[in-house]
PDB file of C-alpha atoms in Angstrom:
ATOM      1  CA  PHE A 229      24.215   8.119  13.786  1.00 87.00           C
ATOM      2  CA  THR A 230      25.773   7.907  10.628  1.00 88.00           C
ATOM      3  CA  ILE A 231      28.493  10.993  10.195  1.00 93.00           C
ATOM      4  CA  THR A 232      27.878  12.542   7.086  1.00 89.00           C
ATOM      5  CA  ASP A 233      28.752  16.166   5.829  1.00 91.00           C
ATOM      6  CA  GLU A 234      24.795  17.278   5.392  1.00 88.00           C
ATOM      7  CA  ARG A 235      24.144  16.492   8.903  1.00 91.00           C
ATOM      8  CA  LYS A 236      27.451  18.403  10.081  1.00 95.00           C
ATOM      9  CA  LYS A 237      25.604  20.899   8.935  1.00 95.00           C
ATOM     10  CA  SER A 238      22.724  20.986  11.461  1.00 96.00           C
ATOM     11  CA  VAL A 239      24.505  19.091  14.388  1.00 97.00           C
ATOM     12  CA  ASN A 240      28.207  18.404  15.968  1.00 97.00           C
ATOM     13  CA  PHE A 241      29.103  14.786  15.916  1.00 97.00           C
ATOM     14  CA  THR A 242      31.572  13.128  18.632  1.00 97.00           C
ATOM     15  CA  GLN A 243      34.729  11.370  17.194  1.00 97.00           C
ATOM     16  CA  PRO A 244      33.457   8.164  15.440  1.00 96.00           C
ATOM     17  CA  TYR A 245      33.145   4.925  17.862  1.00 94.00           C
ATOM     18  CA  THR A 246      32.591   2.280  15.365  1.00 92.00           C
ATOM     19  CA  THR A 247      32.524   1.819  11.333  1.00 93.00           C
ATOM     20  CA  ILE A 248      29.665   0.299   9.576  1.00 91.00           C
ATOM     21  CA  LYS A 249      28.625  -0.678   6.025  1.00 93.00           C
ATOM     22  CA  GLN A 250      25.574  -0.844   3.931  1.00 94.00           C
ATOM     23  CA  VAL A 251      24.162  -4.464   3.595  1.00 96.00           C
ATOM     24  CA  ALA A 252      21.151  -5.826   1.743  1.00 97.00           C
ATOM     25  CA  VAL A 253      18.325  -7.629   3.998  1.00 98.00           C
ATOM     26  CA  GLY A 254      16.099  -9.712   2.584  1.00 98.00           C
ATOM     27  CA  LEU A 255      14.423 -13.480   2.597  1.00 98.00           C
ATOM     28  CA  LYS A 256      16.513 -16.088   3.422  1.00 97.00           C
ATOM     29  CA  ASP A 257      14.656 -17.971   0.632  1.00 96.00           C
ATOM     30  CA  ASN A 258      15.904 -15.172  -1.802  1.00 94.00           C
ATOM     31  CA  PRO A 259      19.671 -15.251  -1.513  1.00 95.00           C
ATOM     32  CA  LEU A 260      21.856 -12.505  -3.112  1.00 96.00           C
ATOM     33  CA  THR A 261      25.433 -12.926  -4.221  1.00 94.00           C
ATOM     34  CA  SER A 262      26.135  -9.935  -5.675  1.00 94.00           C
ATOM     35  CA  GLU A 263      25.192  -6.464  -6.338  1.00 93.00           C
ATOM     36  CA  SER A 264      24.280  -6.886  -9.514  1.00 93.00           C
ATOM     37  CA  GLY A 265      21.372  -9.128  -8.360  1.00 94.00           C
ATOM     38  CA  LEU A 266      19.714  -6.210  -7.421  1.00 94.00           C
ATOM     39  CA  ILE A 267      19.031  -5.561 -10.816  1.00 92.00           C
ATOM     40  CA  GLY A 268      15.063  -5.855 -11.715  1.00 92.00           C
ATOM     41  CA  LYS A 269      14.123  -6.246  -7.834  1.00 94.00           C
ATOM     42  CA  LYS A 270      11.876  -3.935  -5.548  1.00 95.00           C
ATOM     43  CA  LEU A 271      14.087  -2.010  -2.860  1.00 96.00           C
ATOM     44  CA  VAL A 272      13.144  -0.348   0.106  1.00 97.00           C
ATOM     45  CA  ALA A 273      15.309   1.986   2.707  1.00 96.00           C
ATOM     46  CA  GLN A 274      14.074   3.974   5.463  1.00 95.00           C
ATOM     47  CA  LEU A 275      13.754   7.622   4.732  1.00 94.00           C
ATOM     48  CA  GLY A 276      16.949  10.081   5.575  1.00 90.00           C
ATOM     49  CA  THR A 277      19.150   7.263   6.186  1.00 90.00           C
ATOM     50  CA  SER A 278      22.193   6.390   4.394  1.00 89.00           C
ATOM     51  CA  GLY A 279      20.638   3.175   2.928  1.00 92.00           C
ATOM     52  CA  GLU A 280      18.279   5.567   1.006  1.00 93.00           C
ATOM     53  CA  TYR A 281      21.202   7.946   0.041  1.00 89.00           C
ATOM     54  CA  TYR A 282      23.093   4.797  -1.187  1.00 91.00           C
ATOM     55  CA  VAL A 283      20.401   3.086  -3.382  1.00 92.00           C
ATOM     56  CA  GLU A 284      19.379   6.961  -4.907  1.00 90.00           C
ATOM     57  CA  GLU A 285      23.152   7.881  -5.605  1.00 87.00           C
ATOM     58  CA  ASP A 286      25.187   4.705  -6.083  1.00 86.00           C
ATOM     59  CA  LEU A 287      22.590   2.504  -7.101  1.00 88.00           C
ATOM     60  CA  LYS A 288      20.594   4.289  -9.204  1.00 84.00           C
ATOM     61  CA  ASN A 289      22.069   3.122 -12.524  1.00 82.00           C
ATOM     62  CA  LEU A 290      21.894  -0.410 -11.496  1.00 85.00           C
ATOM     63  CA  GLY A 291      18.463  -0.839 -13.078  1.00 82.00           C
ATOM     64  CA  TRP A 292      16.677  -1.949  -9.974  1.00 82.00           C
ATOM     65  CA  GLU A 293      12.606  -2.335 -10.503  1.00 83.00           C
ATOM     66  CA  THR A 294      11.347   0.125  -8.217  1.00 88.00           C
ATOM     67  CA  TYR A 295      12.881   2.143  -4.849  1.00 91.00           C
ATOM     68  CA  THR A 296      10.278   2.766  -1.970  1.00 94.00           C
ATOM     69  CA  GLY A 297      11.133   5.037   1.106  1.00 94.00           C
ATOM     70  CA  LEU A 298       9.387   4.208   4.554  1.00 95.00           C
ATOM     71  CA  ASN A 299       9.419   6.140   7.526  1.00 94.00           C
ATOM     72  CA  THR A 300       9.813   2.833   9.968  1.00 93.00           C
ATOM     73  CA  TYR A 301      11.965  -0.174  10.384  1.00 92.00           C
ATOM     74  CA  SER A 302       9.142  -1.800  11.114  1.00 92.00           C
ATOM     75  CA  ASP A 303       7.341  -1.015   8.174  1.00 96.00           C
ATOM     76  CA  ILE A 304      10.196  -2.211   6.140  1.00 96.00           C
ATOM     77  CA  VAL A 305      10.437  -5.760   7.854  1.00 96.00           C
ATOM     78  CA  LEU A 306       6.688  -6.270   7.442  1.00 97.00           C
ATOM     79  CA  GLY A 307       6.995  -5.578   3.402  1.00 97.00           C
ATOM     80  CA  LEU A 308      10.074  -7.630   3.395  1.00 98.00           C
ATOM     81  CA  LEU A 309       8.066 -10.690   5.329  1.00 98.00           C
ATOM     82  CA  ASN A 310       4.734 -10.199   3.025  1.00 97.00           C
ATOM     83  CA  LYS A 311       7.236 -10.038  -0.193  1.00 97.00           C
ATOM     84  CA  ALA A 312       6.230  -6.190  -0.915  1.00 97.00           C
ATOM     85  CA  TYR A 313       9.859  -5.739  -1.412  1.00 97.00           C
ATOM     86  CA  ASP A 314      12.732  -7.721  -2.243  1.00 97.00           C
ATOM     87  CA  TYR A 315      15.871  -6.138  -0.444  1.00 97.00           C
ATOM     88  CA  GLU A 316      16.230  -3.585   2.108  1.00 97.00           C
ATOM     89  CA  ILE A 317      19.218  -1.653   1.739  1.00 97.00           C
ATOM     90  CA  VAL A 318      20.508  -1.016   5.583  1.00 96.00           C
ATOM     91  CA  ASP A 319      23.456   0.036   7.927  1.00 92.00           C
ATOM     92  CA  GLU A 320      24.571  -3.342   8.960  1.00 91.00           C
ATOM     93  CA  PRO A 321      24.201  -3.649  12.777  1.00 87.00           C
ATOM     94  CA  VAL A 322      20.513  -2.386  12.131  1.00 89.00           C
ATOM     95  CA  GLY A 323      19.978  -5.179   9.357  1.00 92.00           C
ATOM     96  CA  LEU A 324      21.704  -7.638  12.105  1.00 89.00           C
ATOM     97  CA  ALA A 325      19.125  -6.781  14.551  1.00 86.00           C
ATOM     98  CA  GLN A 326      16.124  -7.358  12.110  1.00 91.00           C
ATOM     99  CA  VAL A 327      17.705 -10.677  11.221  1.00 91.00           C
ATOM    100  CA  THR A 328      17.605 -11.524  15.158  1.00 86.00           C
ATOM    101  CA  ALA A 329      14.225 -10.489  15.534  1.00 87.00           C
ATOM    102  CA  ASN A 330      13.051 -12.379  12.442  1.00 93.00           C
ATOM    103  CA  PRO A 331      14.656 -15.544  11.577  1.00 94.00           C
ATOM    104  CA  GLU A 332      13.359 -15.937   8.266  1.00 97.00           C
ATOM    105  CA  LEU A 333      15.410 -12.843   6.819  1.00 97.00           C
ATOM    106  CA  ALA A 334      19.275 -12.857   6.089  1.00 97.00           C
ATOM    107  CA  VAL A 335      21.927 -10.322   5.986  1.00 96.00           C
ATOM    108  CA  TYR A 336      23.546 -10.228   2.259  1.00 96.00           C
ATOM    109  CA  PRO A 337      26.978  -7.997   2.479  1.00 92.00           C
ATOM    110  CA  VAL A 338      27.487  -7.728  -0.921  1.00 89.00           C
ATOM    111  CA  LEU A 339      27.273  -4.215  -1.404  1.00 90.00           C
ATOM    112  CA  ASN A 340      30.233  -2.016  -2.835  1.00 90.00           C
ATOM    113  CA  ALA A 341      29.232   0.932  -0.549  1.00 89.00           C
ATOM    114  CA  PRO A 342      31.884   2.860   1.255  1.00 88.00           C
ATOM    115  CA  ILE A 343      33.034   2.315   5.124  1.00 92.00           C
ATOM    116  CA  GLU A 344      30.629   4.671   6.971  1.00 92.00           C
ATOM    117  CA  GLU A 345      31.128   5.921  10.905  1.00 94.00           C
ATOM    118  CA  TYR A 346      28.567   6.139  13.376  1.00 92.00           C
ATOM    119  CA  GLY A 347      28.886   8.943  16.225  1.00 96.00           C
ATOM    120  CA  PHE A 348      26.648  10.507  18.654  1.00 96.00           C
ATOM    121  CA  LEU A 349      25.117  13.835  17.932  1.00 94.00           C
ATOM    122  CA  PHE A 350      24.775  17.104  19.530  1.00 96.00           C
ATOM    123  CA  ASN A 351      23.440  20.483  19.487  1.00 95.00           C
ATOM    124  CA  LYS A 352      25.733  22.897  17.955  1.00 95.00           C
ATOM    125  CA  LYS A 353      25.641  25.045  21.126  1.00 93.00           C
ATOM    126  CA  ASP A 354      26.747  22.215  23.335  1.00 91.00           C
ATOM    127  CA  THR A 355      30.652  22.289  22.807  1.00 95.00           C
ATOM    128  CA  ALA A 356      31.697  21.969  26.332  1.00 96.00           C
ATOM    129  CA  LEU A 357      29.468  18.481  26.312  1.00 95.00           C
ATOM    130  CA  LEU A 358      30.706  16.858  23.131  1.00 96.00           C
ATOM    131  CA  GLU A 359      34.252  17.377  24.324  1.00 97.00           C
ATOM    132  CA  GLU A 360      33.445  15.889  27.691  1.00 97.00           C
ATOM    133  CA  ILE A 361      31.820  13.317  25.414  1.00 97.00           C
ATOM    134  CA  ASN A 362      34.803  13.016  23.106  1.00 97.00           C
ATOM    135  CA  ASN A 363      37.038  12.254  26.014  1.00 97.00           C
ATOM    136  CA  SER A 364      35.195   9.733  27.171  1.00 97.00           C
ATOM    137  CA  LEU A 365      35.046   8.341  23.857  1.00 97.00           C
ATOM    138  CA  THR A 366      38.937   8.304  23.119  1.00 97.00           C
ATOM    139  CA  ARG A 367      39.349   6.164  26.944  1.00 97.00           C
ATOM    140  CA  LEU A 368      36.569   3.526  26.122  1.00 96.00           C
ATOM    141  CA  LYS A 369      38.431   3.282  22.798  1.00 95.00           C
ATOM    142  CA  ALA A 370      41.725   3.043  24.224  1.00 96.00           C
ATOM    143  CA  ASP A 371      40.726   0.470  27.104  1.00 97.00           C
ATOM    144  CA  GLY A 372      39.123  -1.683  24.722  1.00 95.00           C
ATOM    145  CA  THR A 373      35.453  -1.153  26.523  1.00 95.00           C
ATOM    146  CA  ILE A 374      33.678   0.252  22.884  1.00 94.00           C
ATOM    147  CA  ASP A 375      35.245  -3.064  21.104  1.00 92.00           C
ATOM    148  CA  ALA A 376      33.913  -5.080  23.761  1.00 93.00           C
ATOM    149  CA  ILE A 377      30.443  -3.602  23.977  1.00 90.00           C
ATOM    150  CA  LEU A 378      30.267  -4.113  20.319  1.00 86.00           C
ATOM    151  CA  LYS A 379      31.305  -7.697  20.253  1.00 84.00           C
ATOM    152  CA  TYR A 380      28.871  -8.545  23.081  1.00 86.00           C
ATOM    153  CA  TYR A 381      25.828  -7.260  20.967  1.00 81.00           C
ATOM    154  CA  SER A 382      27.295  -8.905  18.054  1.00 77.00           C
ATOM    155  CA  ASP A 383      27.772 -12.306  19.745  1.00 78.00           C
ATOM    156  CA  ASN A 384      24.355 -12.012  21.596  1.00 77.00           C
ATOM    157  CA  GLY A 385      22.032 -10.145  18.994  1.00 70.00           C
ATOM    158  CA  TYR A 386      20.599  -7.000  18.989  1.00 68.00           C
ATOM    159  CA  ARG A 387      17.088  -8.334  20.392  1.00 68.00           C
ATOM    160  CA  THR A 388      14.993  -6.439  23.077  1.00 73.00           C
ATOM    161  CA  ASP A 389      15.634  -9.167  24.991  1.00 78.00           C
ATOM    162  CA  THR A 390      18.996  -9.176  25.127  1.00 80.00           C
ATOM    163  CA  PRO A 391      20.441  -8.549  28.537  1.00 85.00           C
ATOM    164  CA  SER A 392      22.303  -5.094  28.935  1.00 88.00           C
ATOM    165  CA  TYR A 393      26.309  -5.720  28.468  1.00 87.00           C
ATOM    166  CA  TYR A 394      26.566  -4.213  32.041  1.00 86.00           C
ATOM    167  CA  ASP A 395      24.051  -6.620  33.693  1.00 77.00           C
TER     168      ASP A 395
END
């Protein structure tokens, strides 16, 4: 999950294990070369995500035609493929997974979005478990395991048929 101050009010997060950025996803035949290319376009994002927040807060003055928030990524991808929306605003790893599964789509890393951090979340009462996970993350970062896992999936795709890193 993307670590945000709002979410920290409800849950505890581990230390960050990676950083991400918001990207636009759209059809390959509709290339996007800059954030200003979103002017007059129909945007979509998943409800409750940092993609939605970025559209509503950071892009609100840009002049996009419409914004729609949807509950599922499958509905969003279907809408992109059927040209109901021009671009989705989404975390880069999610966008890469969508493009891997739908080669008609492309990721356009042209947004002026801030870098975000991913962490695992825990119930506020699970402080002992949180500490153990943070200790493990420290070791996995130090020995390069996390970077190796992230690189593996970046290189091999985020499809459901991609073999596990540990296979």
